Each structure stands twice: as C-alpha cells, then as structure tokens.
mmCIF file with all atom_site columns, C-alpha atoms in Angstrom:
data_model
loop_
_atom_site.group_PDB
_atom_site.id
_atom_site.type_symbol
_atom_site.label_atom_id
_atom_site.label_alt_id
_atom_site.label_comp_id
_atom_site.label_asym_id
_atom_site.label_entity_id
_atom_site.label_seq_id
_atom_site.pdbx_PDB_ins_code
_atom_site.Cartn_x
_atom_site.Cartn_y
_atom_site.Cartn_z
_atom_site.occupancy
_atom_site.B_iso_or_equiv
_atom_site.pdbx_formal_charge
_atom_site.auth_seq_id
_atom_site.auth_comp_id
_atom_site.auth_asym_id
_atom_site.auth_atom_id
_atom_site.pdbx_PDB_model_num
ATOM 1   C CA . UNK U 1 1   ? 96.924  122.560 71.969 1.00 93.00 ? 695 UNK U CA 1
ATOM 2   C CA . UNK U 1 2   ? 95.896  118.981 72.130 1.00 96.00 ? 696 UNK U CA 1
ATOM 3   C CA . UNK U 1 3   ? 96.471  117.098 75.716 1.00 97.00 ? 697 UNK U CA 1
ATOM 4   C CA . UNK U 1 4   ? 96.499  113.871 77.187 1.00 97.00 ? 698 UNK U CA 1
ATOM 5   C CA . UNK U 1 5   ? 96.196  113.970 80.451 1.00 97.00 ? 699 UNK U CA 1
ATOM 6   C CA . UNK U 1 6   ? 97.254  111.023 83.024 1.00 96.00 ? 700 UNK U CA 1
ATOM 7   C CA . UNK U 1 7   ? 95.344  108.404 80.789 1.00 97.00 ? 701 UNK U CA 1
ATOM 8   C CA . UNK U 1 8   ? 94.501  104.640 81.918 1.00 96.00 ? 702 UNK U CA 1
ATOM 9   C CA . UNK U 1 9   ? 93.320  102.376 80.174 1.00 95.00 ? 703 UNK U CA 1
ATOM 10  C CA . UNK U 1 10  ? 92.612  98.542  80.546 1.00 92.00 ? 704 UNK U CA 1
ATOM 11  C CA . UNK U 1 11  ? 92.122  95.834  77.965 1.00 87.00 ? 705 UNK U CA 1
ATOM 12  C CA . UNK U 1 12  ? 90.994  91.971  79.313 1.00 85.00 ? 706 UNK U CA 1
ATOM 13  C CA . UNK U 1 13  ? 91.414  93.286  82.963 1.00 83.00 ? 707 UNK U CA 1
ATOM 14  C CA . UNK U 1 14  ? 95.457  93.909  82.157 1.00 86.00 ? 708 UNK U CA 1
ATOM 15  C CA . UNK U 1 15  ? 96.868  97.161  81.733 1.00 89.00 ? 709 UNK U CA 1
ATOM 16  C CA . UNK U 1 16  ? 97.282  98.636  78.603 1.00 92.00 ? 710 UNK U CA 1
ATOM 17  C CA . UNK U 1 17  ? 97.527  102.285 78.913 1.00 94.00 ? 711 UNK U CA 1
ATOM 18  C CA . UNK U 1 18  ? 99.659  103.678 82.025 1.00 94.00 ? 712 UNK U CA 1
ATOM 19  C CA . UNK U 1 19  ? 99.585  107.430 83.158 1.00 94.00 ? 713 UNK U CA 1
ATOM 20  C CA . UNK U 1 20  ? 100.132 108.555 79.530 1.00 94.00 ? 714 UNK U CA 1
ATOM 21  C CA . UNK U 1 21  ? 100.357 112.200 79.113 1.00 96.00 ? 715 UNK U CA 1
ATOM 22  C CA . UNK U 1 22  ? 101.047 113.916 75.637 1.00 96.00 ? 716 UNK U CA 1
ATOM 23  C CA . UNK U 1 23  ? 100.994 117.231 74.378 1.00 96.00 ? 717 UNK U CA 1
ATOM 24  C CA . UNK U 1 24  ? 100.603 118.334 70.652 1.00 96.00 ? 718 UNK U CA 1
ATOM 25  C CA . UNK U 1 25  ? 101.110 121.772 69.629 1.00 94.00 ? 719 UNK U CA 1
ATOM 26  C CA . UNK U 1 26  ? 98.779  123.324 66.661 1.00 91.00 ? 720 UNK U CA 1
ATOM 27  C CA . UNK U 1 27  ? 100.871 122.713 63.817 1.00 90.00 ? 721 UNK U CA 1
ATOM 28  C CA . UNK U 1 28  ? 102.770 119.976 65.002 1.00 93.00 ? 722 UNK U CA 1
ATOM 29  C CA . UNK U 1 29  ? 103.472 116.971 64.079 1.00 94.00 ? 723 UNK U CA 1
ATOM 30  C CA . UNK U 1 30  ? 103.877 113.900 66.722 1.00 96.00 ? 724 UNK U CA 1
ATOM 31  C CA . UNK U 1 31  ? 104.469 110.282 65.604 1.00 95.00 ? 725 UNK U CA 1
ATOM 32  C CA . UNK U 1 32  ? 103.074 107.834 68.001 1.00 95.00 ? 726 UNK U CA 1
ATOM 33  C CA . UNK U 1 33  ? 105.321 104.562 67.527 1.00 94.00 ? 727 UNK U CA 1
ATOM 34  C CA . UNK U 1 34  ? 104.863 100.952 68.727 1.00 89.00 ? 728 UNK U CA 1
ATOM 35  C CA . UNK U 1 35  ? 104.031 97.319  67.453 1.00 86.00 ? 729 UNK U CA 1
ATOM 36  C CA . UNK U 1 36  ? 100.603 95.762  66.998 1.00 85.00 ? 730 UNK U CA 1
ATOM 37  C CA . UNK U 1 37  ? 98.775  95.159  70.322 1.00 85.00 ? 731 UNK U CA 1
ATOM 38  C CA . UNK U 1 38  ? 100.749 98.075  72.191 1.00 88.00 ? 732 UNK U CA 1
ATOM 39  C CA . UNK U 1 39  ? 97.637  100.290 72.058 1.00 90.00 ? 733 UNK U CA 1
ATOM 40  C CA . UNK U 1 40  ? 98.559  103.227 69.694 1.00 91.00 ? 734 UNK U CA 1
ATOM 41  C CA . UNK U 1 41  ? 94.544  102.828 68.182 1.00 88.00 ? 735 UNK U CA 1
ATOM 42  C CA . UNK U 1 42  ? 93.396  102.786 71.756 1.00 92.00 ? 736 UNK U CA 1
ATOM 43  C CA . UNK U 1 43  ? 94.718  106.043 72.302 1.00 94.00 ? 737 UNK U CA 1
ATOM 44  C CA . UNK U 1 44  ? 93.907  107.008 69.126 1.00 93.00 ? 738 UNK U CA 1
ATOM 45  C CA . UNK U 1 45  ? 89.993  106.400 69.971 1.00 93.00 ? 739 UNK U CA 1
ATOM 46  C CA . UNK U 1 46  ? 90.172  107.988 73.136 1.00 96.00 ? 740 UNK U CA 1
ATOM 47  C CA . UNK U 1 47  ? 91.233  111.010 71.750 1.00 96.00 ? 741 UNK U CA 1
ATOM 48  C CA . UNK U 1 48  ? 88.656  111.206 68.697 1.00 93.00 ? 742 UNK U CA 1
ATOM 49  C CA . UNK U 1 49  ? 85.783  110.385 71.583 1.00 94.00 ? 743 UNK U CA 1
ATOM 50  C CA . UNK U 1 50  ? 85.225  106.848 70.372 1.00 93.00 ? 744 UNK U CA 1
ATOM 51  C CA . UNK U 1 51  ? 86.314  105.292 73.554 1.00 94.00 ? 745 UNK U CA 1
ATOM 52  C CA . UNK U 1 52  ? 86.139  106.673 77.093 1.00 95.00 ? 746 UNK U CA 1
ATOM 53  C CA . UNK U 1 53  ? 89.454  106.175 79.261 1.00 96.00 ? 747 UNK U CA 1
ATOM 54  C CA . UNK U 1 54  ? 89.449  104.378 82.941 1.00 96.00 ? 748 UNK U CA 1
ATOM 55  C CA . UNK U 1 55  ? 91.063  107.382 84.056 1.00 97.00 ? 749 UNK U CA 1
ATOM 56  C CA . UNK U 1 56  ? 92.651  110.547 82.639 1.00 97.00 ? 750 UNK U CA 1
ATOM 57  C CA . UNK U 1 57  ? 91.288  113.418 80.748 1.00 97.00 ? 751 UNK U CA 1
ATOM 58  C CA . UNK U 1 58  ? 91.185  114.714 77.025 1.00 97.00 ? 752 UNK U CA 1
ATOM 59  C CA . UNK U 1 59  ? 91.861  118.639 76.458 1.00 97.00 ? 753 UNK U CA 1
ATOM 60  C CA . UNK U 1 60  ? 91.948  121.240 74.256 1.00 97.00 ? 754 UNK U CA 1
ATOM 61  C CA . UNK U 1 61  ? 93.510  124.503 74.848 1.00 95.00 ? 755 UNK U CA 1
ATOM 62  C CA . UNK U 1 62  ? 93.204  123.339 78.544 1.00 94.00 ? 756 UNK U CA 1
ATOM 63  C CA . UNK U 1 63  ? 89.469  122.849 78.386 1.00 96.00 ? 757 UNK U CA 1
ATOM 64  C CA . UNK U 1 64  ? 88.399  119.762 79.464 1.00 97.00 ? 758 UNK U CA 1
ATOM 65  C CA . UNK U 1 65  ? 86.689  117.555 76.274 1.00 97.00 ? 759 UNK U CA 1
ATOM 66  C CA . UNK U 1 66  ? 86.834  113.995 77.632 1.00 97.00 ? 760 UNK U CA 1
ATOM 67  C CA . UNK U 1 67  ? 82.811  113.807 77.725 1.00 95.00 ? 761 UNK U CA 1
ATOM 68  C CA . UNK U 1 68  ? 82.402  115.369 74.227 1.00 95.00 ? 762 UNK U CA 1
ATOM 69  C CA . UNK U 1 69  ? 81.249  113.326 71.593 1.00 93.00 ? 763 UNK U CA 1
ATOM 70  C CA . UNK U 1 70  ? 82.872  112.756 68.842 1.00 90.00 ? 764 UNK U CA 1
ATOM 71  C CA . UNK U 1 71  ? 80.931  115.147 66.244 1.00 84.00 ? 765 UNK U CA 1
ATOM 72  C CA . UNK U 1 72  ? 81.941  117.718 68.996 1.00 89.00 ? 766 UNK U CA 1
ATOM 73  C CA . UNK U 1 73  ? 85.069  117.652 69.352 1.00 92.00 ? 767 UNK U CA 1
ATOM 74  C CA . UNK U 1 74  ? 85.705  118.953 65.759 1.00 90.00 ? 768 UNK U CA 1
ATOM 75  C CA . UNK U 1 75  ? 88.836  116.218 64.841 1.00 93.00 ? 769 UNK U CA 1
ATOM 76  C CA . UNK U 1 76  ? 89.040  114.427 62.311 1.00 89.00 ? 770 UNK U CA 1
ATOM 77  C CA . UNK U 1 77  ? 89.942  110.915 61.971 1.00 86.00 ? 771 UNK U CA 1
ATOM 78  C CA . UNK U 1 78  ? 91.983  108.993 58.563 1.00 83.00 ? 772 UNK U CA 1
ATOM 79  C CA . UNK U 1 79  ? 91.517  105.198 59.015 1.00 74.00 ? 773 UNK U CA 1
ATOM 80  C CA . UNK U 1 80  ? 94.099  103.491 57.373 1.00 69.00 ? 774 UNK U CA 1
ATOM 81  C CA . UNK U 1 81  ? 90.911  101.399 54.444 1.00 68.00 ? 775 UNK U CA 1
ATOM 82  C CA . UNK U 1 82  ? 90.374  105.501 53.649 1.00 63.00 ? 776 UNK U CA 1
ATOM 83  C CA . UNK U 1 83  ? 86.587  104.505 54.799 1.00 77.00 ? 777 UNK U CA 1
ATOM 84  C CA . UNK U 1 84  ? 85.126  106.425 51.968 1.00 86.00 ? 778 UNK U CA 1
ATOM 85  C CA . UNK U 1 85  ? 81.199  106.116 51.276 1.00 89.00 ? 779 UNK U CA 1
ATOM 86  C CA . UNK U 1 86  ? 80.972  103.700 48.118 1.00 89.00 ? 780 UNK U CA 1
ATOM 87  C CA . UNK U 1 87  ? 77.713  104.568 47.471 1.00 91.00 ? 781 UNK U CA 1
ATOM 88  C CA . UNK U 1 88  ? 78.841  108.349 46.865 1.00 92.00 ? 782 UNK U CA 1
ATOM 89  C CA . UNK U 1 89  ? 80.904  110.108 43.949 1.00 95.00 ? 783 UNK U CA 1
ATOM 90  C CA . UNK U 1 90  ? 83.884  111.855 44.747 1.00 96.00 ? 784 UNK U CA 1
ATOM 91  C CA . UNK U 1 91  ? 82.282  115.225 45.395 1.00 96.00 ? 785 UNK U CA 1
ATOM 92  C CA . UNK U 1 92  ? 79.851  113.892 47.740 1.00 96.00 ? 786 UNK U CA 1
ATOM 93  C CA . UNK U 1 93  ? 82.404  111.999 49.628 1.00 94.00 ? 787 UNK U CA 1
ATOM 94  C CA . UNK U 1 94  ? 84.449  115.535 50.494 1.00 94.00 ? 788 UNK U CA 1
ATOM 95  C CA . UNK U 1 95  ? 81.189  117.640 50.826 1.00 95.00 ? 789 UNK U CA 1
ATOM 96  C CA . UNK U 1 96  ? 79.503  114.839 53.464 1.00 92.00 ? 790 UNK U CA 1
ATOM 97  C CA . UNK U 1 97  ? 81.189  116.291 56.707 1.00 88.00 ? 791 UNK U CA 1
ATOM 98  C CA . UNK U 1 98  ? 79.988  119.771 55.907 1.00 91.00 ? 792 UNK U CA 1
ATOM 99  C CA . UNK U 1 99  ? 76.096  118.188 54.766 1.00 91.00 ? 793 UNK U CA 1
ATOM 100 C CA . UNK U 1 100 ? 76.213  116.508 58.251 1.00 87.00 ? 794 UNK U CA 1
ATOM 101 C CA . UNK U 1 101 ? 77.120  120.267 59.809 1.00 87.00 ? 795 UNK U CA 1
ATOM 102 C CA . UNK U 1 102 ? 73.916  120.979 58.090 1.00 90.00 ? 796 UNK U CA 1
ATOM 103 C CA . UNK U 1 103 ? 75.732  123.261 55.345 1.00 93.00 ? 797 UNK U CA 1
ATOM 104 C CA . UNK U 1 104 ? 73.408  123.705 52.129 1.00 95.00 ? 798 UNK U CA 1
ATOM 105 C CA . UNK U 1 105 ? 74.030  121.023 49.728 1.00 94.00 ? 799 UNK U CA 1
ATOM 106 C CA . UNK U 1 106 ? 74.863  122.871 47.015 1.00 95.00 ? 800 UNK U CA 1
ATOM 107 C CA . UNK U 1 107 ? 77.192  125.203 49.290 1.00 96.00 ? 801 UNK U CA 1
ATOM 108 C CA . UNK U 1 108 ? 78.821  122.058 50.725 1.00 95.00 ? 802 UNK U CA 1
ATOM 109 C CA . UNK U 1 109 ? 79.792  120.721 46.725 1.00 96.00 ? 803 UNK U CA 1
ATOM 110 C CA . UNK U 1 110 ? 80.504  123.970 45.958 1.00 96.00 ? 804 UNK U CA 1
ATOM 111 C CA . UNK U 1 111 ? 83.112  124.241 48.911 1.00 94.00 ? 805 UNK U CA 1
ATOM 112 C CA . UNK U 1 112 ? 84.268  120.567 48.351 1.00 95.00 ? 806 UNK U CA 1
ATOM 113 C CA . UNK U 1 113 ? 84.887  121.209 44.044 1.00 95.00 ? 807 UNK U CA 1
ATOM 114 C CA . UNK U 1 114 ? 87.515  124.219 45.940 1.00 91.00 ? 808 UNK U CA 1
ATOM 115 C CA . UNK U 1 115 ? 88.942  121.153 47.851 1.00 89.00 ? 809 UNK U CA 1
ATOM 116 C CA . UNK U 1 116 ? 89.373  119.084 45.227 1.00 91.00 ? 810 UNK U CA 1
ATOM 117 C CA . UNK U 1 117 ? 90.786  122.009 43.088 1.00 89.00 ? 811 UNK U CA 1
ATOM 118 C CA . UNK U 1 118 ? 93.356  122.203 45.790 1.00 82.00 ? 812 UNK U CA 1
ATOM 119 C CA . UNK U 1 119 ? 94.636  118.991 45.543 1.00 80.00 ? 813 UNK U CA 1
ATOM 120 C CA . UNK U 1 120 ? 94.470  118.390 41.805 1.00 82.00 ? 814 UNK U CA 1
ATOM 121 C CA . UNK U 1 121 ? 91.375  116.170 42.231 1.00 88.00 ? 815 UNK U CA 1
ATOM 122 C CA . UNK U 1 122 ? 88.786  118.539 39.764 1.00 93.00 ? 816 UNK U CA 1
ATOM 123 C CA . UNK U 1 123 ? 87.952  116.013 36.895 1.00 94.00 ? 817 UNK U CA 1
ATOM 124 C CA . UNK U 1 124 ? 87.667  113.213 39.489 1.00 93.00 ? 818 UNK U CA 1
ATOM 125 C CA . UNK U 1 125 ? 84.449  114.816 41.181 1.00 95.00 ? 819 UNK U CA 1
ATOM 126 C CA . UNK U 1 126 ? 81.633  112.581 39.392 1.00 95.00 ? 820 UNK U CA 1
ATOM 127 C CA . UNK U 1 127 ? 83.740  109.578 39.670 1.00 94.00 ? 821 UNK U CA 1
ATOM 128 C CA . UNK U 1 128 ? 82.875  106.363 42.171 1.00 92.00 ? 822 UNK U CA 1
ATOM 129 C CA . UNK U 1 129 ? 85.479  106.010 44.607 1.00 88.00 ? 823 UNK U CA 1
ATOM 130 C CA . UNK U 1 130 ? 85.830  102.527 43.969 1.00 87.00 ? 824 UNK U CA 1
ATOM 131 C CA . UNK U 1 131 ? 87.075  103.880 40.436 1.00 89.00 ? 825 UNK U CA 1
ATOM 132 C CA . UNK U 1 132 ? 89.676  105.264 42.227 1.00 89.00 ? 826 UNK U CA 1
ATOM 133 C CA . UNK U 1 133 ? 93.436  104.139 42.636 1.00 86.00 ? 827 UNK U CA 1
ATOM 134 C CA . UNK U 1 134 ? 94.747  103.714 46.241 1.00 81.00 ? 828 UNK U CA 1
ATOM 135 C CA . UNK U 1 135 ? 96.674  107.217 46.083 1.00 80.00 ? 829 UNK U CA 1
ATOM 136 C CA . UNK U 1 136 ? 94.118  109.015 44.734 1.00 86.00 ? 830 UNK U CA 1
ATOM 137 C CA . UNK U 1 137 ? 91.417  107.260 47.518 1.00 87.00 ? 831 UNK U CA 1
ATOM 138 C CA . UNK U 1 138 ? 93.707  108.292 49.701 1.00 82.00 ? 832 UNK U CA 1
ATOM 139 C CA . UNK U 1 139 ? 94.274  112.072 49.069 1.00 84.00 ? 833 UNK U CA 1
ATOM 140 C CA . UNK U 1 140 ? 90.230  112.592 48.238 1.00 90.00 ? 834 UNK U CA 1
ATOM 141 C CA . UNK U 1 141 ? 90.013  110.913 52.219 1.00 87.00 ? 835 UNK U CA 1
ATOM 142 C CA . UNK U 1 142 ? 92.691  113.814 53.187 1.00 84.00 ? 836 UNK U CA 1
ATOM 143 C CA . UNK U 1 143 ? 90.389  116.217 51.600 1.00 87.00 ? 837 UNK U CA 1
ATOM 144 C CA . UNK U 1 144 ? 87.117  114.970 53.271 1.00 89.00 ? 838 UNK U CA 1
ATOM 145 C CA . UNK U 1 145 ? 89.151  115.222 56.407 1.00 85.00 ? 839 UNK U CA 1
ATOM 146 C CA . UNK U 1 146 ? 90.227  118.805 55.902 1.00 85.00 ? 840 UNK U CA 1
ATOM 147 C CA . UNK U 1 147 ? 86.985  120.186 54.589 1.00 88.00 ? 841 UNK U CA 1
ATOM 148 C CA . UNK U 1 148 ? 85.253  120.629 57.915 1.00 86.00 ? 842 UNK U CA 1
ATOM 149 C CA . UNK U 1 149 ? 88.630  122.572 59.303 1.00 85.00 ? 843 UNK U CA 1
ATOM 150 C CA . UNK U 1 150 ? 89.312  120.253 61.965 1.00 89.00 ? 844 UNK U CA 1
ATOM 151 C CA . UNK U 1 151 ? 91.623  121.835 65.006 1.00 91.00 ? 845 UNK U CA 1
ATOM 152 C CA . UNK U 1 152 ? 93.130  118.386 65.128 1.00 94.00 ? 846 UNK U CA 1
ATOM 153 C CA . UNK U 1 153 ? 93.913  115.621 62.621 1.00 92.00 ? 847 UNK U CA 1
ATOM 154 C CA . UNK U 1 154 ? 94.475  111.795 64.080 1.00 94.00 ? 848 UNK U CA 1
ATOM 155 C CA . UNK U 1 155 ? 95.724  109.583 61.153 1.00 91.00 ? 849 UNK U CA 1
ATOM 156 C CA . UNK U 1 156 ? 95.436  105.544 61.785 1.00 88.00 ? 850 UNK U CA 1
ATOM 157 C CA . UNK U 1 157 ? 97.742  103.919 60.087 1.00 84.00 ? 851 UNK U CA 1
ATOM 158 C CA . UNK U 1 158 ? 96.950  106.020 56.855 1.00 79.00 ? 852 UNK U CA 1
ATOM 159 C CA . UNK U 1 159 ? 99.895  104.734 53.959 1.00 77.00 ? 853 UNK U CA 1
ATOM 160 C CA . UNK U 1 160 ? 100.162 101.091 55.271 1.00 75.00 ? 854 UNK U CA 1
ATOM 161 C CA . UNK U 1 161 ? 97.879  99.752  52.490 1.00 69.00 ? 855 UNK U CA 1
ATOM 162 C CA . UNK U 1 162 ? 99.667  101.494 49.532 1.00 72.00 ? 856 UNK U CA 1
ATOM 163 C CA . UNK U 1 163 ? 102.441 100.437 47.817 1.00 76.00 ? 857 UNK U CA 1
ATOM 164 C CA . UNK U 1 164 ? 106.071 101.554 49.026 1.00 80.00 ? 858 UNK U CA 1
ATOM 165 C CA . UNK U 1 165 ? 106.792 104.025 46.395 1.00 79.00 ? 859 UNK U CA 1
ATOM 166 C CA . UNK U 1 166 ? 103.114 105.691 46.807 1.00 75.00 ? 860 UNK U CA 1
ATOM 167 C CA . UNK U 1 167 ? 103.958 105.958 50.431 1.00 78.00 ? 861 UNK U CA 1
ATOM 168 C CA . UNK U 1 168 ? 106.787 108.297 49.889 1.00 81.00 ? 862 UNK U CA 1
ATOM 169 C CA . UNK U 1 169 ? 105.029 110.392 47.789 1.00 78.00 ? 863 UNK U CA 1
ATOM 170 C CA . UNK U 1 170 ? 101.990 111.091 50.247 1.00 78.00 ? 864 UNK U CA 1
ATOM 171 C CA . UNK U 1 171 ? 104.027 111.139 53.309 1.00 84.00 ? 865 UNK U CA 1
ATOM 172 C CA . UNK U 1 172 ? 105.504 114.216 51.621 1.00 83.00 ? 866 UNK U CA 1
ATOM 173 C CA . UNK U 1 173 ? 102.871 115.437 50.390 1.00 80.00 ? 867 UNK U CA 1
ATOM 174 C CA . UNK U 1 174 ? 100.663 114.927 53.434 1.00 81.00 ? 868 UNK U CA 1
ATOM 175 C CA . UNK U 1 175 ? 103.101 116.643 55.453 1.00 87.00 ? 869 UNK U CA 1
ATOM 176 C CA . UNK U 1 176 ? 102.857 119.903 53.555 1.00 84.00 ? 870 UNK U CA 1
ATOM 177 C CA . UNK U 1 177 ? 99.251  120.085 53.247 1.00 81.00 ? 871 UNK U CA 1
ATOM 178 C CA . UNK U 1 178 ? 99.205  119.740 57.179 1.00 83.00 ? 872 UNK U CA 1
ATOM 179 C CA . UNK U 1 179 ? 101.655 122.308 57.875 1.00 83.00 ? 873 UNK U CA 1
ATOM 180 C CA . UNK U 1 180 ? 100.388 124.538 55.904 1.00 83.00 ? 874 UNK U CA 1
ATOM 181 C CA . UNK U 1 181 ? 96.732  124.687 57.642 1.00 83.00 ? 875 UNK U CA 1
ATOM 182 C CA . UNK U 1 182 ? 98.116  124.133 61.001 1.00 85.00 ? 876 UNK U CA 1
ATOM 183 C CA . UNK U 1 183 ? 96.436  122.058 62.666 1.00 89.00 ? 877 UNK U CA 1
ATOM 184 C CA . UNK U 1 184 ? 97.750  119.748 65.660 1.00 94.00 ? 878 UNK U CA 1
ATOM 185 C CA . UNK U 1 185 ? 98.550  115.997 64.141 1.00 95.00 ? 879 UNK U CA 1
ATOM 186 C CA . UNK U 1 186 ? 98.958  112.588 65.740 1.00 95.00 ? 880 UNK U CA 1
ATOM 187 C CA . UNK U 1 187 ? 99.911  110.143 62.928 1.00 94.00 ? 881 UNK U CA 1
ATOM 188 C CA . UNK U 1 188 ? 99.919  106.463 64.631 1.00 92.00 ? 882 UNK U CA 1
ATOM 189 C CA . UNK U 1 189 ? 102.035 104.663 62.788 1.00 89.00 ? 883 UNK U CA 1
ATOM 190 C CA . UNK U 1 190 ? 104.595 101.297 63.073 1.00 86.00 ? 884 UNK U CA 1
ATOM 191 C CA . UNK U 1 191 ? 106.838 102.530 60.672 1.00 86.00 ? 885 UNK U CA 1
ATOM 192 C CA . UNK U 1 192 ? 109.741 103.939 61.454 1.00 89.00 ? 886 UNK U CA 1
ATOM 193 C CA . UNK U 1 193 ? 110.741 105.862 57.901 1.00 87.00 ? 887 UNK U CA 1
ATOM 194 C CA . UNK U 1 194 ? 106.886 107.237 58.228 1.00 88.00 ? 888 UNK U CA 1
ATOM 195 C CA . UNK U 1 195 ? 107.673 108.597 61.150 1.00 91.00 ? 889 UNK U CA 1
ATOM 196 C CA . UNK U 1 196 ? 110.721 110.332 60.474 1.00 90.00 ? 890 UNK U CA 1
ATOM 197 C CA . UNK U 1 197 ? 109.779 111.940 57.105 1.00 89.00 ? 891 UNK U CA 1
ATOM 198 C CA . UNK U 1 198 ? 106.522 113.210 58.277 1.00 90.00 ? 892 UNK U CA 1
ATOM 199 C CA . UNK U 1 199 ? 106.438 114.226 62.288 1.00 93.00 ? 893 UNK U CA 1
ATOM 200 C CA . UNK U 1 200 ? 108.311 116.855 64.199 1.00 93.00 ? 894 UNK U CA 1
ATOM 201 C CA . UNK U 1 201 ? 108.582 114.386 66.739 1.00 94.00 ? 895 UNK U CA 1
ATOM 202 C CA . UNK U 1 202 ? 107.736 110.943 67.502 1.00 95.00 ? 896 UNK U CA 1
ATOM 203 C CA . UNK U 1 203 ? 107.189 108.886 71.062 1.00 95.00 ? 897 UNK U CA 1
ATOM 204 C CA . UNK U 1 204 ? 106.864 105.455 71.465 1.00 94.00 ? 898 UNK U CA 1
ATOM 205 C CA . UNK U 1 205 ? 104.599 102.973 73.353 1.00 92.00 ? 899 UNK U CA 1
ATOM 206 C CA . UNK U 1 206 ? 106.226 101.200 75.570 1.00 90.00 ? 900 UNK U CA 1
ATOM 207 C CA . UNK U 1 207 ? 104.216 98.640  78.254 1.00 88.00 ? 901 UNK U CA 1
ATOM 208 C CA . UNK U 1 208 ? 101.680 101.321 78.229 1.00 89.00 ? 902 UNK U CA 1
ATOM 209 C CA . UNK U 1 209 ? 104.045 104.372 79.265 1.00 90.00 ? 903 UNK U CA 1
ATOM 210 C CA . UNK U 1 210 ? 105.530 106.841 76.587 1.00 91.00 ? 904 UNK U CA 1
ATOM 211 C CA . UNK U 1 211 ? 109.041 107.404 76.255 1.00 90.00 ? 905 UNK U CA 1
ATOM 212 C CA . UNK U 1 212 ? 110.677 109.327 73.487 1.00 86.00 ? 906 UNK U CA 1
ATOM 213 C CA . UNK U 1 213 ? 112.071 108.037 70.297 1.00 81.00 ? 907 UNK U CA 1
ATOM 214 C CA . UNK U 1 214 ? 115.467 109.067 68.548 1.00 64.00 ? 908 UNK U CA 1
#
C-alpha cells in the first residue's frame, strides 16, 4: 500500500500542501482532482522522490521511503509529452528501464518484444517514436512504464494531449491493463470524465487539504 503521510509543502513561502494524507491500495485506482496551480504535480513529485516535502513522510507497506531516490523506490512515472527517448526505436524505448537495472541487452529487447506483443505494438519495434501517432506514443510509454514491474504507477496528466475520442479509448484501455497487474495507481488529472471512467475513487485538492469527490 502506497501512503502519504501528514505532507507539507510550501511554494513562494505560501502554503501549498496542508497535512495531506492519502492511502492507495495495490490495485487501486485513486484520481487526484484539482485546477492548475493547486499542486496535484507537487504531490505527484514527492511521491516519485523528485521533490522532498517540508514535512510528512512517503511509505510503502508502512516502511518509511521518503529519503529513497527515485530509481529506488521502484514507481514509475507517465508524464503527460509521453517523454520517450527520440533518439531510440520503439524497442529500445520499452527495454531502457530494464538496461538501466543492468538487465542484458539482448534479455531486456527480448523481454520488451513480449511487451509490445502484449499490447499489439510487434511490427512497431524498429520504428522512431517520432514516427509514431499520439495513441500509439502513448501506449509504447505505458509499456516502458510497466516493463520494470513497478509496485506503483503515478500518471501526470497522461491523455490531455490527445484528441477527445483517443482519450476514451486509452482511458479504457489503460484501466484494464492496470487492473489486471495490480499495481497501486494515482492518475493526476483535471478532468472530471477521466476521472470517473478510470479510478475507483477520486479526491480533490482543495487549498492544499484533500477532501473527497462525488
């Protein structure tokens, strides 16, 4: 289980984060709502290790991780530009997390080709991922994500530069794919539709406090 424990955060010497505590189940879900500004990222970056709180703690399975560094903390992290490597094909962007866990190259592609096979990527591998349309940047992102088996995914944002009817279809599919490994999710997200098609639950940032949304 994922938890945020009695987190403060400033940003410009004014509050920003507010005793925020937040539990997220493996396997679940959790929508984390609110407008631009209200610091959904900021929490975001505090739980992947990119940013260290005022005050507050991190945990996993009630272990204490707020000091871990990222690469240790085994999450992984979708940016809503997909932040895929240009200057690598397909295969090599969804084999890198494994190369940098110092898997064999040829055991990493050979792991990542599975991956793609999985999501009905296979004759993409050689391709340049600026080749690629936005759903299909998208999904081969998902699979870099999921390579590494991450015991938590954080998703930034991840459909808001894709057109509307794209966005329904990887919301759903998105969805399934994470259910189906299991792993604890935190999708930030201003959308409200997002939110209710993909989370089991969602909260919402409010002057730096969390309150739960309908």
């Amino acid at each position: 289980m994922l938890e945020l424990c009695h987190i403060h955060q400033r940003y410009a010497d004014l509050p920003l984060l507010q005793d925020l505590s937040l539990q997220v189940a493996a396997g679940e879900i959790v929508a984390l709502l609110g407008p631009s500004g209200s610091g959904k990222s900021t929490l975001l970056n505090i739980v992947a290790g990119l940013q260290a709180p005022d005050a507050g703690s991190v945990r996993w399975d009630g272990q204490d991780i707020t000091a871990l560094a990222p690469e240790r903390r085994r999450f992984a992290l979708m940016f809503q530009d997909f932040a895929l490597f240009p200057h690598l094909n397909v295969l090599d962007n969804v084999a890198f997390g494994l190369v940098e866990q110092r898997v064999p190259k040829m055991q990493a592609r050979a792991r990542a080709l599975q991956m793609l096979a999985l999501f009905g990527l296979t004759e993409l591998a050689q391709r340049r991922v600026w080749n690629l349309s936005g759903g299909e940047q998208q999904r081969v992102a998902l699979a870099r994500a999921l390579i590494t088996e991450p015991r938590a995914l954080l998703l930034d944002e991840p459909f808001s530069a894709l057109d509307a009817d794209l966005r329904v279809v990887l919301r759903q599919e998105f969805r399934s794919r994470i259910q189906a490994i299991g792993m604890a999710t935190l999708l930030v997200t201003h959308d409200e539709a997002e939110a209710r098609e993909m989370a089991d639950r969602s909260v919402r940032l409010v002057q730096g406090q969390l309150v739960a949304a309908g």
